[in-house]
PDB file of C-alpha atoms in Angstrom:
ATOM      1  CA  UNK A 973       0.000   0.000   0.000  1.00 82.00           C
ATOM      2  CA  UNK A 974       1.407   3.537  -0.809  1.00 86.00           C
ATOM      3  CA  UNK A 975       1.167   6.142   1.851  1.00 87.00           C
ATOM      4  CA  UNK A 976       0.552   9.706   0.031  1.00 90.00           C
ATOM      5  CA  UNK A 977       2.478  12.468   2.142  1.00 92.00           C
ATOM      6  CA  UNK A 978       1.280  15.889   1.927  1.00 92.00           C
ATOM      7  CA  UNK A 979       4.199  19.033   1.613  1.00 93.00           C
ATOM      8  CA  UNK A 980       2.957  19.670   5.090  1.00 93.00           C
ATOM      9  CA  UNK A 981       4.025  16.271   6.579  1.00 95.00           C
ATOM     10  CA  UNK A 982       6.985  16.031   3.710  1.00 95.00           C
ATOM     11  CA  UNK A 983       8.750  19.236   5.124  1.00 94.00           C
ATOM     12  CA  UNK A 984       8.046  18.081   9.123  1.00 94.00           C
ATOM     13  CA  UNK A 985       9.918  15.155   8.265  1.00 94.00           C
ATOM     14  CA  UNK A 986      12.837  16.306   6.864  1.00 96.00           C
ATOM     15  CA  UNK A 987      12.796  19.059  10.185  1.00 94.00           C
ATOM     16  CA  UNK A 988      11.997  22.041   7.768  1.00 94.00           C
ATOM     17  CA  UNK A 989      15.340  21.694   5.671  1.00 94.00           C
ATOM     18  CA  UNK A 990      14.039  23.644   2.694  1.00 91.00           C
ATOM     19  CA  UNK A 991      12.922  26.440   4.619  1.00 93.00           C
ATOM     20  CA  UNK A 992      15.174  26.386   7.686  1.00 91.00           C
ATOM     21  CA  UNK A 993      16.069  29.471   9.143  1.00 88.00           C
ATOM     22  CA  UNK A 994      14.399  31.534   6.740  1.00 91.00           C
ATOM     23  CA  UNK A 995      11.759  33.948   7.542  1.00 93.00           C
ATOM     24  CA  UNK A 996       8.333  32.511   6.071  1.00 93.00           C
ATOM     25  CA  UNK A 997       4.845  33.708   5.531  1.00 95.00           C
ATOM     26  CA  UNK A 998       2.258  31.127   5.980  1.00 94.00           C
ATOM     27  CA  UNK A 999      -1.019  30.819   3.599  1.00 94.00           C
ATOM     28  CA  UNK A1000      -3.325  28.556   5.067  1.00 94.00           C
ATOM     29  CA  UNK A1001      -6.642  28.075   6.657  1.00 92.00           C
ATOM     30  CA  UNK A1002      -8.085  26.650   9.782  1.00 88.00           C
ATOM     31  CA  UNK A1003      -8.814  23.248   7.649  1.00 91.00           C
ATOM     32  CA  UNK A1004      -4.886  22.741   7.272  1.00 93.00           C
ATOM     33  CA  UNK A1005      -3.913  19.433   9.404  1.00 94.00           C
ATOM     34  CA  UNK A1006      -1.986  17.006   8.836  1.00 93.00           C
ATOM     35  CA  UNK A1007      -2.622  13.039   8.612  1.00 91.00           C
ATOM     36  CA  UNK A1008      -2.409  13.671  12.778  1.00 93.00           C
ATOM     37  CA  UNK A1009      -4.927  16.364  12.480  1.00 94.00           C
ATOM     38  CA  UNK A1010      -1.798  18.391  13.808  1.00 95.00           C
ATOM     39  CA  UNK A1011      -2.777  22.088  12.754  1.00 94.00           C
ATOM     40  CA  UNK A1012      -0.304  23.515  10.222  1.00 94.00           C
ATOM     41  CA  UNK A1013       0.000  27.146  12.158  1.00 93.00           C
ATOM     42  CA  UNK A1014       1.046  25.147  15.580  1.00 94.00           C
ATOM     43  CA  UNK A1015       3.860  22.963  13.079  1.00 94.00           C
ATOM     44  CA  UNK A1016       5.177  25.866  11.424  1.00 93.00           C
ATOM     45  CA  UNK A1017       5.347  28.097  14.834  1.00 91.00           C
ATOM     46  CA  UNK A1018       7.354  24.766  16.938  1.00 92.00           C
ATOM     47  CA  UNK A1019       9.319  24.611  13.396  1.00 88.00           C
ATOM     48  CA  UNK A1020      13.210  26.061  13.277  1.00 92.00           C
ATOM     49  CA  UNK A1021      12.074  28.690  10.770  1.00 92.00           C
ATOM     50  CA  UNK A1022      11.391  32.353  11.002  1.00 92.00           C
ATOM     51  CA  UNK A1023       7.438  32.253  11.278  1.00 92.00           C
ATOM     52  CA  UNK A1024       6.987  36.141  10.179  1.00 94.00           C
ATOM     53  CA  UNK A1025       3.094  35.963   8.807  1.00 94.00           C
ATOM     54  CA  UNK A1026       0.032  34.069   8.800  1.00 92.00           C
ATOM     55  CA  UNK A1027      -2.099  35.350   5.867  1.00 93.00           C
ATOM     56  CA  UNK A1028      -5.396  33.852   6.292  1.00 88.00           C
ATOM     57  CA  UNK A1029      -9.481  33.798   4.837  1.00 87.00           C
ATOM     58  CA  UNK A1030     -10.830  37.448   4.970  1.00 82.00           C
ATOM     59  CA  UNK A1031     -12.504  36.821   8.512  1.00 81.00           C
ATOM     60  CA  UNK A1032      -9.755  35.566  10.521  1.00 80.00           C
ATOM     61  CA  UNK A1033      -7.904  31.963  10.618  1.00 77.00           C
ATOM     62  CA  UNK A1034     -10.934  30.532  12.764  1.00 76.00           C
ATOM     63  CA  UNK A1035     -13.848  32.669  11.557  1.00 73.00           C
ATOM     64  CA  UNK A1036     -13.311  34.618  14.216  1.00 64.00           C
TER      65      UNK A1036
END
């Protein structure tokens, strides 16, 4: 059985290495999990990367 990764879960396991130390802005959407529901904000934010902006849906990241 093949076990489809998502660039989420592809990046996590290789500890960020494309993006490492860099400063990144995040497009995303409360929605974005993982295959451990994990949300993508929380990854990115315990990630070793420069976390700099969030850009979310026009009324906030939770419909907030």
């Amino acid at each position: 059985m093949t076990i489809v990764k998502t660039g989420l879960e592809v990046l996590v396991a290789r500890n960020f290495s494309p993006i490492r130390h860099k400063r990144v802005g995040l497009v995303t959407h409360a929605a974005a999990v993982d295959s451990q529901l994990r949300s993508a904000t929380d990854l990115f934010a315990q990630g070793p990367i420069h976390l700099t902006t969030i850009f979310g849906p026009e009324h906030g990241l939770y419909s907030q």
